[in-house]
mmCIF file of C-alpha atoms in Angstrom:
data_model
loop_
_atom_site.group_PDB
_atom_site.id
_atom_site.type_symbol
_atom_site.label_atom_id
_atom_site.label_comp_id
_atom_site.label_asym_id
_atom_site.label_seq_id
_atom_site.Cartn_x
_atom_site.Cartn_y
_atom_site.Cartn_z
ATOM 1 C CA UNK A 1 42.660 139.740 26.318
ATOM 2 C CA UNK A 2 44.889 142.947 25.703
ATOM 3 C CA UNK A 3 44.848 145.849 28.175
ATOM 4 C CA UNK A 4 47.210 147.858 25.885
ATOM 5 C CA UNK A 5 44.176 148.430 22.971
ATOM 6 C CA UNK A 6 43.215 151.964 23.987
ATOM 7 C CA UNK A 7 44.052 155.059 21.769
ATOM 8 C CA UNK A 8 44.734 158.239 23.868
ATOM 9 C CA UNK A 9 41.606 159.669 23.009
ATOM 10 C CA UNK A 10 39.714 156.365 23.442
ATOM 11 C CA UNK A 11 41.549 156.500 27.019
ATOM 12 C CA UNK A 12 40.711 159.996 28.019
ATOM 13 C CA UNK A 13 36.687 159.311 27.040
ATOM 14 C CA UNK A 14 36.573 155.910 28.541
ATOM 15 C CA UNK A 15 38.591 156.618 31.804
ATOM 16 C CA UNK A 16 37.475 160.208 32.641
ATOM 17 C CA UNK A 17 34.490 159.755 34.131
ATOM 18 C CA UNK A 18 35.750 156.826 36.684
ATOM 19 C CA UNK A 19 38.460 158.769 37.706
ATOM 20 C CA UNK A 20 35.922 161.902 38.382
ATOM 21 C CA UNK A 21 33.883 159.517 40.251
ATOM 22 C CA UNK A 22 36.725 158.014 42.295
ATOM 23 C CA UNK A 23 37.473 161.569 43.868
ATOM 24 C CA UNK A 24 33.928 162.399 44.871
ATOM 25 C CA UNK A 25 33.838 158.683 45.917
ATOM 26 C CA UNK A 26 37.166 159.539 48.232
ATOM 27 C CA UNK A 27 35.593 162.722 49.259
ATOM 28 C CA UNK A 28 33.188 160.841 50.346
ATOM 29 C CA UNK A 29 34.452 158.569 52.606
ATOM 30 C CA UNK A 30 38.257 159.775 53.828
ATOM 31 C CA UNK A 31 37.829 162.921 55.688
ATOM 32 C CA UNK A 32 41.931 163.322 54.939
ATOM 33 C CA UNK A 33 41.085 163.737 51.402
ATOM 34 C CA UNK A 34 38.041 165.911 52.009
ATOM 35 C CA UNK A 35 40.164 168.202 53.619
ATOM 36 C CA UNK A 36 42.367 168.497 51.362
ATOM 37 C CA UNK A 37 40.607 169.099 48.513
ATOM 38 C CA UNK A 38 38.670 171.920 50.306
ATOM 39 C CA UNK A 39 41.969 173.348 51.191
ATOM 40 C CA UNK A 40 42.636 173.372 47.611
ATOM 41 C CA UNK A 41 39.354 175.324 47.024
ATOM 42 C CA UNK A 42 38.142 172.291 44.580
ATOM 43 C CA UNK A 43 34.091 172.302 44.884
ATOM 44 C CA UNK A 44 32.205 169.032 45.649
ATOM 45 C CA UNK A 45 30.298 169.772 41.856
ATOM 46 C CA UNK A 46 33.749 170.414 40.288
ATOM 47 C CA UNK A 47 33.753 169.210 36.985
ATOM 48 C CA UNK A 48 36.883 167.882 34.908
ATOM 49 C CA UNK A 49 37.605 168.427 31.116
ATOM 50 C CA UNK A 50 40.676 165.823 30.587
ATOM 51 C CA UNK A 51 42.635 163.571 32.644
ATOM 52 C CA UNK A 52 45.381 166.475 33.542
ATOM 53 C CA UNK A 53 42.325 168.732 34.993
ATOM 54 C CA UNK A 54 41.995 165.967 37.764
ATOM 55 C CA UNK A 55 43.273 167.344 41.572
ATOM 56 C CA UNK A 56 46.413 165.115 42.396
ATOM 57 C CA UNK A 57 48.278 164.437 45.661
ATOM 58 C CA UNK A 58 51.837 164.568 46.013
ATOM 59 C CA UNK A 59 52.995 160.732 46.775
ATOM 60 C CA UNK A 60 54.753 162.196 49.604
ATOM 61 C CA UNK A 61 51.335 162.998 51.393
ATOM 62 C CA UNK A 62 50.953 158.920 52.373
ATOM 63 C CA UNK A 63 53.990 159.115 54.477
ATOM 64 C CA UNK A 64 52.709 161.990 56.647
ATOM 65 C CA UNK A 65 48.709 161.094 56.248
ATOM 66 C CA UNK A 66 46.818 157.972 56.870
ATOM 67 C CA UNK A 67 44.048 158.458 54.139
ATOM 68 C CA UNK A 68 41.886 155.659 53.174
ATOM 69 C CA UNK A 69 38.487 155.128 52.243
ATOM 70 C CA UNK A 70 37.835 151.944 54.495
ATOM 71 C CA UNK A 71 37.046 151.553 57.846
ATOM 72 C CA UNK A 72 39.200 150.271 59.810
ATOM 73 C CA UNK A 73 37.152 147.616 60.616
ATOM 74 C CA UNK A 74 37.518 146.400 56.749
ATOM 75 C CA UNK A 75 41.203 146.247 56.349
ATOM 76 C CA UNK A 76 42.623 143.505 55.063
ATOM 77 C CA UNK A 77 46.030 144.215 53.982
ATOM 78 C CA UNK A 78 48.905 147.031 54.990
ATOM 79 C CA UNK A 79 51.564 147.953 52.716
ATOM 80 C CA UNK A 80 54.360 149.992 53.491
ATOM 81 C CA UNK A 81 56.785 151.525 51.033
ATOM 82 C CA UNK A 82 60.773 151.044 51.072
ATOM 83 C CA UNK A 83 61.012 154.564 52.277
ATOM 84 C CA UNK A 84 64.779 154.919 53.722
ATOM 85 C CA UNK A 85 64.724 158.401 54.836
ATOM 86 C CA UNK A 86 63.277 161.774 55.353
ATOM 87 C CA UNK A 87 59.268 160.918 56.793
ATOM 88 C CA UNK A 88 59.047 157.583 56.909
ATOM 89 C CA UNK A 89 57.032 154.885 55.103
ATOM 90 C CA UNK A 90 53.867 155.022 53.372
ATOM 91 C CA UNK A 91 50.868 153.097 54.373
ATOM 92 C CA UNK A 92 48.861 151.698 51.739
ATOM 93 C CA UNK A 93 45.532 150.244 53.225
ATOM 94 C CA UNK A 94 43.738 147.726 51.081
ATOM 95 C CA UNK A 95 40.220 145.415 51.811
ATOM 96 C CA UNK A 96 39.591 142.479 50.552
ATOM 97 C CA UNK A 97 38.358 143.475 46.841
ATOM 98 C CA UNK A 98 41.270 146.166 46.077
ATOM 99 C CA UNK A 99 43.898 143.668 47.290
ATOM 100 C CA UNK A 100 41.611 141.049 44.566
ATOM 101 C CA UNK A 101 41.305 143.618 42.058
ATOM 102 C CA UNK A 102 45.189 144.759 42.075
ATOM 103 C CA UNK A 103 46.346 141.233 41.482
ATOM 104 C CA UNK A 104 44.128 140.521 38.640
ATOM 105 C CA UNK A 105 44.651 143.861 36.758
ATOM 106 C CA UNK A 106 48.918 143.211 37.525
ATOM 107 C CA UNK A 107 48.281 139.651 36.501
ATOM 108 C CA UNK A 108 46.445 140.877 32.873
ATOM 109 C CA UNK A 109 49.258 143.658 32.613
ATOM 110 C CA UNK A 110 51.593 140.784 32.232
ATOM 111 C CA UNK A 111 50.197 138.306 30.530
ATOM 112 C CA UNK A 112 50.685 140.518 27.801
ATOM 113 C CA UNK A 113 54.240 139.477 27.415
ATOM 114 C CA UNK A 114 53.673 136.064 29.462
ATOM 115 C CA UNK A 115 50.730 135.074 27.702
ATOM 116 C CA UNK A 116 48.176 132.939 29.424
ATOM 117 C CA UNK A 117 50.496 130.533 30.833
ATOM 118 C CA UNK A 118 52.000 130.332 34.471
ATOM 119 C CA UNK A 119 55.523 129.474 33.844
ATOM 120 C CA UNK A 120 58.714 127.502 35.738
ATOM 121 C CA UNK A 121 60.281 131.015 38.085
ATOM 122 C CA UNK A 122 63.608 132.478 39.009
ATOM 123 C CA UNK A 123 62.926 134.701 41.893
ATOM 124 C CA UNK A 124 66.116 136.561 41.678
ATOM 125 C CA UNK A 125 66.070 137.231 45.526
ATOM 126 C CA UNK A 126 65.953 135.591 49.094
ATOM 127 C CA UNK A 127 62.808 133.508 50.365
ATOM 128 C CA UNK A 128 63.027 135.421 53.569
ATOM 129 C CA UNK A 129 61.878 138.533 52.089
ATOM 130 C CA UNK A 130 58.263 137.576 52.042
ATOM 131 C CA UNK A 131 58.067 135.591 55.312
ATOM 132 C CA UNK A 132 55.282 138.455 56.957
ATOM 133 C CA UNK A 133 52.161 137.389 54.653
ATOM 134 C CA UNK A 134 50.312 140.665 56.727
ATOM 135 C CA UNK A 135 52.535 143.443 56.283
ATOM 136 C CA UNK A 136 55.299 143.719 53.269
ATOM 137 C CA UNK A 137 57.843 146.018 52.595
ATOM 138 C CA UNK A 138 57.614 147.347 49.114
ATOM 139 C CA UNK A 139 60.609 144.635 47.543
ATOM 140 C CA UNK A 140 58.298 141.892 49.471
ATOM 141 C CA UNK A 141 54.730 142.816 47.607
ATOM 142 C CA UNK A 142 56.390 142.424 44.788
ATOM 143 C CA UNK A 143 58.196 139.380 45.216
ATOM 144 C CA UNK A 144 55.103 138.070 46.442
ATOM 145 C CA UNK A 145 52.984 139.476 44.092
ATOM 146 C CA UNK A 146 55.231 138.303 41.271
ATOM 147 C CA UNK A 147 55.748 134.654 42.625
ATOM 148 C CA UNK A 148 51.609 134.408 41.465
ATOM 149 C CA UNK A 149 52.401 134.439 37.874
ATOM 150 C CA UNK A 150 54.853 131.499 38.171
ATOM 151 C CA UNK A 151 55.465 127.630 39.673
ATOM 152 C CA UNK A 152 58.065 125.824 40.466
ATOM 153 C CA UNK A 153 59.605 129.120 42.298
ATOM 154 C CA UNK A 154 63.217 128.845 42.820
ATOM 155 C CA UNK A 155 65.504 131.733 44.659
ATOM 156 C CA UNK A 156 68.847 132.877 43.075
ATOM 157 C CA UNK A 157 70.006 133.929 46.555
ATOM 158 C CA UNK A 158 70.000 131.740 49.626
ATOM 159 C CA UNK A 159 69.236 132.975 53.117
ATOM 160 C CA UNK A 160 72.646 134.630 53.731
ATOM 161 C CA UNK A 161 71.969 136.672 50.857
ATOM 162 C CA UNK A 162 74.713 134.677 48.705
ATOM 163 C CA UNK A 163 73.920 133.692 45.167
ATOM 164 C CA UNK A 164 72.987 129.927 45.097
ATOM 165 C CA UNK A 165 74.652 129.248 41.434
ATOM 166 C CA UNK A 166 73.790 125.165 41.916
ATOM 167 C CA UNK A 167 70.316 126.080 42.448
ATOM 168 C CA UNK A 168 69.804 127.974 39.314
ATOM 169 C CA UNK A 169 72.170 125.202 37.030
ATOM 170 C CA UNK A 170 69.266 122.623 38.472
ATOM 171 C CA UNK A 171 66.596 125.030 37.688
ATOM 172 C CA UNK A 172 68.019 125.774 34.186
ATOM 173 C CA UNK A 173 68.633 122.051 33.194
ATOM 174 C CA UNK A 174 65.323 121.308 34.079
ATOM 175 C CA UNK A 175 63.414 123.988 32.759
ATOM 176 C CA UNK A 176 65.706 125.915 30.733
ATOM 177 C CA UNK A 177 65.094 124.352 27.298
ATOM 178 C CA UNK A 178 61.308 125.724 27.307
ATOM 179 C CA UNK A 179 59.676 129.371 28.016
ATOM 180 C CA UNK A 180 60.727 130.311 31.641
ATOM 181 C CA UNK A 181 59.823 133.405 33.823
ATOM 182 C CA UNK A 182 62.615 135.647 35.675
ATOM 183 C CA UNK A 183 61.637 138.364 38.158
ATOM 184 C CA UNK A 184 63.893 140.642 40.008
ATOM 185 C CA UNK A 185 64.679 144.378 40.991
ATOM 186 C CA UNK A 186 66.958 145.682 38.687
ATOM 187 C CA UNK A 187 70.460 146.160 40.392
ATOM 188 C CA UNK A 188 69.606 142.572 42.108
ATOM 189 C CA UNK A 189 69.348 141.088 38.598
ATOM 190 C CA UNK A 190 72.135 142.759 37.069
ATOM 191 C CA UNK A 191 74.240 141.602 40.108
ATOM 192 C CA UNK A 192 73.002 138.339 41.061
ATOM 193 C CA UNK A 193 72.121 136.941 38.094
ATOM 194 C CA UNK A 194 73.883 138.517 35.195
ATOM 195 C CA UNK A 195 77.324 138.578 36.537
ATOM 196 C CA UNK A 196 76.832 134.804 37.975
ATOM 197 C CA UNK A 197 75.118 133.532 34.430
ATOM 198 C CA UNK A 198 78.361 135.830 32.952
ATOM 199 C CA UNK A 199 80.744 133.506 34.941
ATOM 200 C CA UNK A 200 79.112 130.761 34.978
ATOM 201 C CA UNK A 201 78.589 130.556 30.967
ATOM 202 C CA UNK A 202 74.563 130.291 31.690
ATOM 203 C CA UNK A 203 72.416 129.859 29.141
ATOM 204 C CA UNK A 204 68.931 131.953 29.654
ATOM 205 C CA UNK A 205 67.894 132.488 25.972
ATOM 206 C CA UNK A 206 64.236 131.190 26.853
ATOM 207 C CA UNK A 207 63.835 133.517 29.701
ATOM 208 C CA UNK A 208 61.257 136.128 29.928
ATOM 209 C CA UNK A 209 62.623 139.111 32.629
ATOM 210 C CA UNK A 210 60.329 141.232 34.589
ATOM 211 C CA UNK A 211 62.739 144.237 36.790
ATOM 212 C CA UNK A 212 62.185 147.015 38.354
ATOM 213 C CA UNK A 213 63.299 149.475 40.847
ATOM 214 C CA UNK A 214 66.166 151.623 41.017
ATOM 215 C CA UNK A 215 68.742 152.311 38.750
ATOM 216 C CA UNK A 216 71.406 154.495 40.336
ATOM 217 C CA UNK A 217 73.843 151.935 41.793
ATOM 218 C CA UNK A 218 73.956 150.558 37.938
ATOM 219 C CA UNK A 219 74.185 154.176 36.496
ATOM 220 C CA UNK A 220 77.173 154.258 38.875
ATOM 221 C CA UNK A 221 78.927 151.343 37.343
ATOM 222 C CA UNK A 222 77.845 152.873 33.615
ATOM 223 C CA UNK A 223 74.907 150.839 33.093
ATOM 224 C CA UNK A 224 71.612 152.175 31.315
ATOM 225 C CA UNK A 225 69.032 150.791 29.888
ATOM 226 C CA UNK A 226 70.415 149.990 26.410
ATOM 227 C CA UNK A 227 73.921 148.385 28.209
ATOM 228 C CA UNK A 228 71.459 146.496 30.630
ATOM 229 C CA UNK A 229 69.671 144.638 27.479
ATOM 230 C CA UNK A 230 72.816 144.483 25.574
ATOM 231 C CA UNK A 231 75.210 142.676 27.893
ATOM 232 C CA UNK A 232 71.985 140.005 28.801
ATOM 233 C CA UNK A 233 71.452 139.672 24.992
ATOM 234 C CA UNK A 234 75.508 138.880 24.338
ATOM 235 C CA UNK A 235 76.423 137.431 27.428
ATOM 236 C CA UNK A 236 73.527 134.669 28.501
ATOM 237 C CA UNK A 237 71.202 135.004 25.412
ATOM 238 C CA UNK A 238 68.278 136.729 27.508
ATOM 239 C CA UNK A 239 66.465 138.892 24.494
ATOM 240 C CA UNK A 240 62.923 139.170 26.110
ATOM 241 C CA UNK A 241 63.490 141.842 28.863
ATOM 242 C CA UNK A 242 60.706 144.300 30.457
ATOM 243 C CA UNK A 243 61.093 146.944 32.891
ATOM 244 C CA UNK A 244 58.317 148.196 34.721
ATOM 245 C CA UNK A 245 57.519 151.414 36.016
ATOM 246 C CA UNK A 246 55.209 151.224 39.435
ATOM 247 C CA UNK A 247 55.243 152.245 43.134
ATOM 248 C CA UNK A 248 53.248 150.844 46.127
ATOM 249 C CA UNK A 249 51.021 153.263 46.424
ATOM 250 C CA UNK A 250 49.318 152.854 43.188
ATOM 251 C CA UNK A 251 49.584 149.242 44.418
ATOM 252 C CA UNK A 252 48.800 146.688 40.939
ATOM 253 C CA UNK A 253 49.407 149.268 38.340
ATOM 254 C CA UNK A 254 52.341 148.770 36.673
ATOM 255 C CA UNK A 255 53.639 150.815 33.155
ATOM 256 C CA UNK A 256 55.434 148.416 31.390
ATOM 257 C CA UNK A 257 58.550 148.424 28.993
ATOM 258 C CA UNK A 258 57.214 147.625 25.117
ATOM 259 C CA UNK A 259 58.966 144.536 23.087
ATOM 260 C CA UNK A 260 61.592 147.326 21.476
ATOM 261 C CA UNK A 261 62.556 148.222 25.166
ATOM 262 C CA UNK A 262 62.763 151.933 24.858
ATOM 263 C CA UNK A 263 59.510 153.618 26.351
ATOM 264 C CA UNK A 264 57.032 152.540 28.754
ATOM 265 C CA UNK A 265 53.254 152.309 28.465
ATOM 266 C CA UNK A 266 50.126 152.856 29.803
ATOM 267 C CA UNK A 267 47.508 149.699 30.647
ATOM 268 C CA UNK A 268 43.950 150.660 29.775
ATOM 269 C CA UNK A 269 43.047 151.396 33.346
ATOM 270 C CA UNK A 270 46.015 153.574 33.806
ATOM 271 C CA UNK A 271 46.950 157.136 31.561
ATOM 272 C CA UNK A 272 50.551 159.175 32.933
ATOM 273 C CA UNK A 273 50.311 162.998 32.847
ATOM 274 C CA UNK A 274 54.098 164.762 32.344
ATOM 275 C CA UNK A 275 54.031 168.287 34.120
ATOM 276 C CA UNK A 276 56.071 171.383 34.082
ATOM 277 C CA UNK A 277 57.551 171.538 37.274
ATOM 278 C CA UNK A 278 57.069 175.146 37.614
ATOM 279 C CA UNK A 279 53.624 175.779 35.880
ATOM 280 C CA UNK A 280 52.014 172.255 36.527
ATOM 281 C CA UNK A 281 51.101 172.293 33.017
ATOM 282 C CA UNK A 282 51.101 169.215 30.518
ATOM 283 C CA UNK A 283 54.331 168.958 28.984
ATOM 284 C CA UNK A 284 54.583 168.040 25.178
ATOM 285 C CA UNK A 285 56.383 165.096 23.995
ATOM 286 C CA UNK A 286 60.232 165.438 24.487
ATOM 287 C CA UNK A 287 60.083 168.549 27.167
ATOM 288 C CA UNK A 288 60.717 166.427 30.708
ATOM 289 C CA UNK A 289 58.826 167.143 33.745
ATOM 290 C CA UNK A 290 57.708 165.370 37.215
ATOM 291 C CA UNK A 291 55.311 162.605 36.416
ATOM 292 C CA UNK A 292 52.197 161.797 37.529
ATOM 293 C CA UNK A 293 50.495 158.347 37.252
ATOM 294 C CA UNK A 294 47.017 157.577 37.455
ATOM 295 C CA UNK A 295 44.882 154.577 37.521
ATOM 296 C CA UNK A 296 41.095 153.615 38.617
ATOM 297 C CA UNK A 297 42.562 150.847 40.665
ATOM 298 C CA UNK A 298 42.356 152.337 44.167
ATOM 299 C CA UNK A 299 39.264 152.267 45.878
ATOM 300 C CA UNK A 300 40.409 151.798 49.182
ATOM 301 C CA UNK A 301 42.505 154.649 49.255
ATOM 302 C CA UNK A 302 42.431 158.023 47.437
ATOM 303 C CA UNK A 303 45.709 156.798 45.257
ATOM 304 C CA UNK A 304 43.939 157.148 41.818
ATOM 305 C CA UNK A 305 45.776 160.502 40.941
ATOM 306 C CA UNK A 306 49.139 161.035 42.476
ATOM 307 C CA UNK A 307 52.360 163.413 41.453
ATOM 308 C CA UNK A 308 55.349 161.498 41.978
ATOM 309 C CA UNK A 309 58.928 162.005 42.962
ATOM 310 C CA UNK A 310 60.058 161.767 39.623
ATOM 311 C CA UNK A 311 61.358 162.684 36.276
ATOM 312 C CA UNK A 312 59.990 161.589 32.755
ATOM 313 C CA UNK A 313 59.161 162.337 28.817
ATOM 314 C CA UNK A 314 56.753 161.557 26.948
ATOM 315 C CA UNK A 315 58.321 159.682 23.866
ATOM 316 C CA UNK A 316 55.333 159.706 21.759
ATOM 317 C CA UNK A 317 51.454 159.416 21.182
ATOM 318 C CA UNK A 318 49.758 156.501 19.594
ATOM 319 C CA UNK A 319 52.890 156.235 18.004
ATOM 320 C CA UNK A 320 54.710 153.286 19.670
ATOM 321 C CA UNK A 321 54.738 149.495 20.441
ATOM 322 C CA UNK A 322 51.348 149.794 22.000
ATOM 323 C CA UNK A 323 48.408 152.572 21.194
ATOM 324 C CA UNK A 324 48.192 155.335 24.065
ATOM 325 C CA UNK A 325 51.242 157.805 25.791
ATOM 326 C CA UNK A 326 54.530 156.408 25.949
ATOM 327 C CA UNK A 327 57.502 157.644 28.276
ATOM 328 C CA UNK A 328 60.829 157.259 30.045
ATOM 329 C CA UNK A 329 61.902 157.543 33.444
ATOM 330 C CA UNK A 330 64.885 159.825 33.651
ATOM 331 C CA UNK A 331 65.367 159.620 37.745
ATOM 332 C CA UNK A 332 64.456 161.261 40.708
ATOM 333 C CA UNK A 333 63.599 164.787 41.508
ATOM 334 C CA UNK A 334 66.659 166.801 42.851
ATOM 335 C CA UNK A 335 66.412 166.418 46.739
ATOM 336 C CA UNK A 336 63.289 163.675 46.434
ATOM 337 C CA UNK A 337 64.086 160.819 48.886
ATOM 338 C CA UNK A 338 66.017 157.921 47.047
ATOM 339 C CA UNK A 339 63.866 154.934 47.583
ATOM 340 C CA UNK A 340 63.997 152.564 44.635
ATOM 341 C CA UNK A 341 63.121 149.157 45.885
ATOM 342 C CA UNK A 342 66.918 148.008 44.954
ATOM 343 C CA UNK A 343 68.550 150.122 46.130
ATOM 344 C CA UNK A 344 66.891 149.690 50.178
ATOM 345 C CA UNK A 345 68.676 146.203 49.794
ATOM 346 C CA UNK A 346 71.094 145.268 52.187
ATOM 347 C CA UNK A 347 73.005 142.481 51.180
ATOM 348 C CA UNK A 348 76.317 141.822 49.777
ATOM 349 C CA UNK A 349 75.835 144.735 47.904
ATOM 350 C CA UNK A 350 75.386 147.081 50.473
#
């Protein structure tokens, strides 16, 4: 069953009230958050018109704050984010049902373009990334959270970091002539995988990609978007390529690239509000501003409204691909801490 079926109107009336009942609920029950808000002068009756009316936290607040709406006593899982400078990481506290409800609501993002099937997996990356099962760096959750939508898992690099091209020949002769799932962060991919299936004549013209993360080290070597799909499409085949848009703290909601591979959209649960970085107002389609993500996934933690670190347009309205807003990610904030899961990897490419 689709999650990409809601209308932006359809979204605004059906997701509203759950997000309006997710901040009293965090109110409630993280004192951080209470504060907060009261600082802000937002009233415990407050009431909410739209979506963009909703009180948002800077991402930036979960590196400085441990807010959560557990007790202690009821975590189950930590997350940290790939944070490389400035205050640290963030720490993403989940129990048991918002760690359960993440990886089904990720899992029905993607079987959108997976369909219902768990298929044979290129993990472009290292097994060793996702050795600590308790507490993951951001590039491990979503290895690990990845590897669940696949079998037969098998790593492009080995444990020195060094691409393992006989591994993926097996993998390819034996599973290459059917559907097949890749997953990878995007500079990874483009290095690990395209330029060894480049040498290496490889054919991956049944793959399906999944990528994500940061693109400035392949900006640097004059690769967007459009080269990125171009050179796979030419040069090993691979036509069926989908970036993703997500960040650990909104842990499980992911905005995900549309078949034509130009704009990103919205899962049912989720809406994306583009503001003026001066006047916090909604921008209109094709002015860019800072964007902020929302999603009624977090329970555990008041993550459900949060202004990121970056840049982004709206690209349309019920106008695209898929029903609902549809955007681009144009990079990071001047001055916002560079922390694209990529680009904290420390391998050959480093």
């Amino acid at each position: 069953m689709s999650v990409f079926t809601l209308s932006q109107a359809e979204r605004e009336k059906h997701l509203l009230p759950q997000l309006a009942e997710l901040t009293a609920h965090h109110r409630e029950n993280s004192e951080g958050y209470e504060r907060i808000l009261s600082s802000l002068g937002i009233a415990r009756d407050a009431e909410f018109a739209s979506i963009a009316e909703l009180p948002w936290l800077p991402v930036r607040m979960f590196k400085t704050h441990d807010l959560r709406s557990i007790p202690e006593s009821e975590i189950f899982k930590t997350l940290t984010s790939s944070g490389t400078t400035g205050a640290g990481a963030s720490r993403i506290y989940l129990d048991k049902a918002a760690a359960g409800a993440q990886t089904k609501q990720l899992g029905a993002t993607l079987q959108e373009v997976l369909g219902g099937e768990r298929l044979p997996m290129l993990m472009v990356d290292t097994i060793g990334i996702i050795k600590n099962r308790r507490s993951f760096s951001a590039r491990g959750a979503g290895v690990l959270g990845m590897a669940n939508f696949g079998r037969k898992h098998t790593y492009v690099l080995d444990e020195n970091d060094q691409p393992d091209v006989e591994a993926v020949k097996t993998f390819l002769a034996t599973y290459g002539d059917k559907p097949f799932l890749i997953f990878g962060f995007t500079f990874m991919v483009w290095q690990y995988l395209y330029e060894v299936a480049r040498e290496h004549k490889l054919d991956l013209s049944n793959g399906i990609l999944i990528h994500s993360g940061g693109w400035k080290k392949l900006i640097d070597r004059a690769v967007d978007n459009a080269e990125f799909r171009r050179r796979f499409k030419e040069d090993t085949g691979l036509t069926r390529i989908h970036n993703y848009y997500g960040m650990i703290e909104q842990i499980g909601t992911v905005f995900l690239e549309g078949p034509s591979g130009n704009s990103l959209y919205c899962p049912d649960f989720a809406d994306v509000v583009i503001r003026n970085p001066e006047t916090w107002e909604e921008q209109p389609v094709g002015e860019p501003g800072v964007i902020e993500v929302v999603s009624t996934l977090p329970h555990s933690y008041p993550g459900h409204v949060l202004l990121t670190e970056d840049l982004g347009v709206y690209n349309g309205i019920d106008d695209g691909d898929w029903p609902g807003k549809h955007f681009s990610v144009m990079g990071r904030l001047p001055k916002a801490e560079a922390r694209g899961c990529s680009d904290t990897f420390q391998g050959a490419a480093a």
